[in-house]
Amino acid sequence: MPDDTLPAESTARRMWRLFEPVHAVTYFAPACAAAFERTGLRGFWRGYFAGRAAPLGPVGAAPVAGSFFGFAPPMVRRALPDVWTKITPAMALAARLDGAREALAPAEAELGPNQLAELADLLRTAAGAAPLAGRVLAAANAALPWPGDPLGIIWQATTILREHRGDGHAAALVTAGLDGAESCVWRSGLDGVGREEFQRVRGWSDDEWTSAAGRLRTRGWLDATGAPTPTAERALRDIEATTDRLAAAPWDSLNPAALDRCATLLTPLAQHAATCLRWPNPIGVPDPRQPPG
């Protein structure tokens, strides 16, 4: 029986579980890594920072560390701005789109051309309705030209929607009084990804991690063993609820029937994308093959 004490899944969260994996193939699918390697850019983190930052232009490390939020600034500086001596932003944009098309192409047959075009139109409508004030990454992606093919439109729309949600999530974390290191320490105990991996993929030193943990203990968010307290768990619910509220506007552009249709068409793409991702996932991607929870 369903647990009546749990709140109903919001529309924003329901759609996030479907569009986030489609966007995230760009980080984890072998086809996407190969697309960057064809440009001469090697190494996961060079491709990650080049691809995700490319809509901002040949930007340096400081604004990327600020807008990406959870990464240690020295880690960002290892990639930027040096990566722009190896690849231009235009090349990075082309590589990430080509890789995403290749990674998602096997799922095209499940929809067919008419349904694929329908899904592209629905997602483009939602992405076009995303408010962009204060949303640096979403605005940069929304300013890019739309691809000319449905699969490319679908991936670009999910990217705008993902960065729109991410910009709002960063705002929610700042409002809760968290900095980048604290957000990683706190979430490492809540998401099934332990300290060793979370610290490695975000680049915080042992001293920075320990200092952030101390600040969280002082706030009552971690206990003496480093485990999240009930206060931290309540904060998680509050922050995620704020994130959902800030991410809701794009979906208001679709009526209930169109929203359900969008979810139905997006599901096979999301489930295919899930086969390319790592679980548990250090970037918080929800698994669309599992029930909400």
Coordinates of C-alpha atoms in Angstrom, one line a residue:
M1 CA 0.0 0.0 0.0
P2 CA 1.3 3.6 -0.7
D3 CA 2.6 5.5 2.3
D4 CA 0.1 8.3 2.8
T5 CA 2.6 10.2 4.9
L6 CA 4.7 10.9 1.9
P7 CA 3.9 13.9 -0.3
A8 CA 2.8 13.3 -3.8
E9 CA 5.6 13.6 -6.4
S10 CA 5.5 17.1 -7.9
T11 CA 5.3 17.7 -11.6
A12 CA 8.7 19.2 -11.7
R13 CA 10.2 16.1 -9.9
R14 CA 8.3 13.7 -12.1
M15 CA 9.7 15.3 -15.2
W16 CA 13.2 15.7 -13.8
R17 CA 13.4 11.9 -13.3
L18 CA 12.9 11.6 -17.0
F19 CA 14.8 14.4 -18.6
E20 CA 17.9 14.4 -16.4
P21 CA 19.1 11.0 -17.5
V22 CA 18.7 12.0 -21.2
H23 CA 20.8 15.0 -20.7
A24 CA 23.4 13.1 -18.5
V25 CA 24.5 10.8 -21.3
T26 CA 26.8 13.6 -22.3
Y27 CA 28.9 12.8 -19.2
F28 CA 28.8 9.0 -19.1
A29 CA 28.1 7.4 -22.4
P30 CA 31.1 6.1 -24.3
A31 CA 29.9 7.7 -27.5
C32 CA 30.1 11.1 -25.9
A33 CA 33.6 10.5 -24.6
A34 CA 34.6 9.4 -28.1
A35 CA 33.1 12.5 -29.7
F36 CA 35.4 14.7 -27.6
E37 CA 38.4 12.4 -28.3
R38 CA 37.8 12.9 -32.0
T39 CA 38.4 16.6 -31.5
G40 CA 41.8 15.8 -29.9
L41 CA 40.5 16.5 -26.4
R42 CA 41.4 13.6 -24.0
G43 CA 40.5 13.0 -20.4
F44 CA 37.1 12.9 -18.8
W45 CA 37.3 16.2 -16.9
R46 CA 38.6 18.1 -19.9
G47 CA 35.5 16.9 -21.8
Y48 CA 33.2 17.6 -18.9
F49 CA 34.3 21.2 -18.3
A50 CA 34.7 22.0 -22.0
G51 CA 31.3 20.6 -22.9
R52 CA 29.3 22.0 -20.0
A53 CA 31.0 25.4 -20.0
A54 CA 31.1 25.9 -23.8
P55 CA 27.7 27.8 -23.9
L56 CA 29.4 30.5 -21.8
G57 CA 32.2 31.0 -24.4
P58 CA 36.0 30.7 -23.7
V59 CA 35.4 31.4 -20.0
G60 CA 38.0 31.1 -17.2
A61 CA 37.8 29.0 -14.0
A62 CA 36.2 31.5 -11.6
P63 CA 32.8 31.9 -13.1
V64 CA 32.6 28.2 -13.8
A65 CA 33.4 27.3 -10.3
G66 CA 30.8 29.7 -9.1
S67 CA 28.0 28.6 -11.4
F68 CA 28.8 24.8 -11.2
F69 CA 28.8 25.3 -7.4
G70 CA 30.0 22.0 -5.9
F71 CA 33.4 21.8 -7.5
A72 CA 36.6 22.9 -5.7
P73 CA 38.1 25.9 -7.5
P74 CA 41.5 24.3 -7.9
M75 CA 39.9 21.3 -9.7
V76 CA 38.2 23.7 -12.2
R77 CA 41.5 25.6 -12.7
R78 CA 43.2 22.4 -13.8
A79 CA 40.9 22.3 -16.8
L80 CA 40.1 26.0 -17.5
P81 CA 41.1 28.1 -19.2
D82 CA 43.8 25.8 -20.7
V83 CA 41.2 23.6 -22.3
W84 CA 40.4 26.5 -24.8
T85 CA 43.9 26.1 -26.2
K86 CA 43.0 22.6 -27.3
I87 CA 39.4 23.1 -28.4
T88 CA 37.1 26.0 -29.2
P89 CA 33.7 26.4 -27.5
A90 CA 32.1 25.9 -30.9
M91 CA 33.9 22.6 -31.3
A92 CA 32.9 21.5 -27.8
L93 CA 29.3 22.3 -28.5
A94 CA 29.4 20.3 -31.7
A95 CA 31.1 17.4 -30.0
R96 CA 28.7 17.2 -27.1
L97 CA 25.7 17.3 -29.4
D98 CA 27.1 14.6 -31.8
G99 CA 27.9 12.4 -28.9
A100 CA 24.5 12.7 -27.4
R101 CA 22.8 11.9 -30.7
E102 CA 24.9 8.8 -31.0
A103 CA 24.3 7.7 -27.4
L104 CA 20.5 8.2 -27.7
A105 CA 20.1 6.9 -31.2
P106 CA 19.3 3.2 -30.3
A107 CA 16.1 4.4 -28.5
E108 CA 14.8 6.2 -31.6
A109 CA 13.3 3.0 -33.0
E110 CA 11.0 2.7 -30.0
L111 CA 9.3 6.0 -30.9
G112 CA 9.4 6.3 -34.6
P113 CA 9.8 9.6 -36.5
N114 CA 6.4 11.0 -35.8
Q115 CA 6.5 10.5 -32.1
L116 CA 10.1 11.6 -31.9
A117 CA 9.1 14.9 -33.6
E118 CA 6.1 15.2 -31.3
L119 CA 8.4 14.8 -28.2
A120 CA 10.8 17.3 -29.6
D121 CA 8.0 19.9 -30.0
L122 CA 6.7 19.3 -26.4
L123 CA 10.2 19.6 -24.8
R124 CA 11.1 22.6 -26.9
T125 CA 7.9 24.3 -25.7
A126 CA 8.7 23.5 -22.1
A127 CA 12.3 24.6 -22.4
G128 CA 11.3 27.8 -24.2
A129 CA 9.1 28.7 -21.2
A130 CA 11.9 28.4 -18.6
P131 CA 12.4 31.8 -16.9
L132 CA 16.1 32.8 -17.3
A133 CA 16.7 35.7 -14.9
G134 CA 19.4 34.7 -12.5
R135 CA 19.9 31.4 -14.3
V136 CA 23.3 31.7 -15.9
L137 CA 23.8 28.2 -17.3
A138 CA 20.2 27.8 -18.4
A139 CA 20.3 31.2 -20.2
A140 CA 23.6 30.4 -21.9
N141 CA 22.2 27.1 -23.3
A142 CA 18.8 28.7 -24.2
A143 CA 20.7 31.2 -26.4
L144 CA 22.2 28.5 -28.6
P145 CA 20.7 27.8 -32.0
W146 CA 18.3 24.8 -32.0
P147 CA 19.5 21.7 -33.9
G148 CA 17.7 20.8 -37.0
D149 CA 16.8 17.3 -36.1
P150 CA 14.3 16.0 -33.5
L151 CA 16.8 14.0 -31.5
G152 CA 19.1 17.0 -31.3
I153 CA 16.2 19.2 -30.2
I154 CA 15.3 16.7 -27.5
W155 CA 18.8 16.6 -26.1
Q156 CA 19.2 20.4 -26.2
A157 CA 15.8 20.9 -24.6
T158 CA 16.7 18.5 -21.7
T159 CA 19.9 20.3 -21.3
I160 CA 18.2 23.7 -20.9
L161 CA 15.7 22.2 -18.5
R162 CA 18.5 20.5 -16.5
E163 CA 20.6 23.6 -16.2
H164 CA 17.5 25.6 -15.3
R165 CA 16.8 23.2 -12.5
G166 CA 20.4 23.2 -11.5
D167 CA 20.6 26.9 -11.3
G168 CA 17.6 26.9 -9.0
H169 CA 19.1 24.1 -6.9
A170 CA 22.3 26.2 -6.4
A171 CA 20.1 29.1 -5.3
A172 CA 18.3 26.8 -2.8
L173 CA 21.6 25.6 -1.4
V174 CA 22.9 29.2 -1.0
T175 CA 19.6 30.2 0.7
A176 CA 20.1 27.3 3.1
G177 CA 23.5 28.7 4.0
L178 CA 25.6 26.0 2.3
D179 CA 28.8 26.5 0.4
G180 CA 30.2 24.2 -2.3
A181 CA 32.2 22.0 0.1
E182 CA 29.5 21.8 2.7
S183 CA 26.9 20.7 0.1
C184 CA 29.2 17.8 -1.0
V185 CA 30.0 16.7 2.6
W186 CA 26.3 16.7 3.5
R187 CA 25.1 15.0 0.4
S188 CA 27.7 12.3 0.5
G189 CA 25.9 10.8 3.5
L190 CA 22.5 11.0 2.0
D191 CA 22.8 9.9 -1.6
G192 CA 24.4 6.5 -1.4
V193 CA 27.7 7.8 -2.7
G194 CA 30.4 7.8 0.0
R195 CA 33.0 10.4 0.9
E196 CA 35.8 8.8 -1.1
E197 CA 34.1 9.1 -4.4
F198 CA 32.2 12.3 -3.8
Q199 CA 35.4 14.0 -2.6
R200 CA 37.4 12.8 -5.6
V201 CA 34.9 13.8 -8.2
R202 CA 34.4 17.3 -6.7
G203 CA 38.1 17.9 -5.9
W204 CA 38.0 19.0 -2.3
S205 CA 41.2 18.4 -0.2
D206 CA 41.1 16.5 3.0
D207 CA 41.5 19.7 5.0
E208 CA 38.7 21.4 3.1
W209 CA 36.4 18.4 3.6
T210 CA 37.2 18.2 7.3
S211 CA 36.7 21.9 7.8
A212 CA 33.3 21.7 6.0
A213 CA 32.3 18.7 8.1
G214 CA 33.1 20.7 11.3
R215 CA 30.9 23.6 10.2
L216 CA 28.1 21.2 9.5
R217 CA 28.5 19.6 13.0
T218 CA 28.3 23.0 14.5
R219 CA 25.0 23.6 12.7
G220 CA 23.7 20.3 13.9
W221 CA 23.6 18.7 10.5
L222 CA 26.1 16.0 11.2
D223 CA 26.5 13.9 14.3
A224 CA 29.8 13.0 16.0
T225 CA 30.3 10.1 13.6
G226 CA 29.7 12.3 10.5
A227 CA 26.3 10.9 9.7
P228 CA 23.5 13.2 8.8
T229 CA 21.1 14.2 11.6
P230 CA 17.3 14.5 11.4
T231 CA 17.9 18.2 11.1
A232 CA 20.0 17.5 7.9
E233 CA 17.3 15.2 6.6
R234 CA 14.6 17.9 7.1
A235 CA 16.9 20.4 5.3
L236 CA 17.2 18.0 2.4
R237 CA 13.4 17.8 2.1
D238 CA 13.2 21.6 2.3
I239 CA 15.9 22.2 -0.3
E240 CA 14.5 19.7 -2.7
A241 CA 11.0 21.2 -2.3
T242 CA 12.4 24.6 -3.1
T243 CA 14.3 23.2 -6.1
D244 CA 11.1 21.6 -7.4
R245 CA 9.1 24.9 -6.9
L246 CA 11.8 26.9 -8.8
A247 CA 11.8 24.3 -11.6
A248 CA 8.0 24.2 -12.1
A249 CA 7.5 27.1 -14.5
P250 CA 8.5 25.3 -17.8
W251 CA 5.9 22.6 -17.2
D252 CA 3.1 25.1 -16.7
S253 CA 3.4 25.8 -20.4
L254 CA 1.9 22.3 -21.1
N255 CA -1.6 21.4 -20.4
P256 CA -2.2 18.2 -18.4
A257 CA -2.8 16.0 -21.5
A258 CA 0.4 17.4 -23.2
L259 CA 2.4 16.9 -20.0
D260 CA 1.3 13.2 -19.7
R261 CA 2.1 12.7 -23.4
C262 CA 5.5 14.3 -22.9
A263 CA 6.2 11.9 -20.0
T264 CA 5.0 8.9 -21.9
L265 CA 7.2 9.7 -25.0
L266 CA 10.2 10.6 -22.9
T267 CA 10.2 7.4 -20.8
P268 CA 11.8 5.0 -23.3
L269 CA 14.6 7.6 -24.0
A270 CA 15.2 8.0 -20.3
Q271 CA 15.3 4.3 -19.6
H272 CA 17.7 3.8 -22.5
A273 CA 19.9 6.6 -21.2
A274 CA 19.9 5.0 -17.8
T275 CA 21.8 2.0 -19.2
C276 CA 24.7 4.5 -20.0
L277 CA 24.9 5.9 -16.5
R278 CA 26.6 4.9 -13.3
W279 CA 24.6 3.9 -10.2
P280 CA 24.5 5.3 -7.5
N281 CA 25.3 8.5 -9.4
P282 CA 27.5 11.2 -7.9
I283 CA 25.6 13.9 -9.7
G284 CA 22.3 12.9 -8.3
V285 CA 20.7 11.6 -11.5
P286 CA 17.5 9.7 -10.6
D287 CA 17.1 6.2 -12.1
P288 CA 14.0 6.3 -14.3
R289 CA 13.8 2.5 -14.2
Q290 CA 12.9 2.7 -10.5
P291 CA 9.7 3.9 -8.9
P292 CA 9.8 7.4 -7.4
G293 CA 11.2 7.6 -4.0

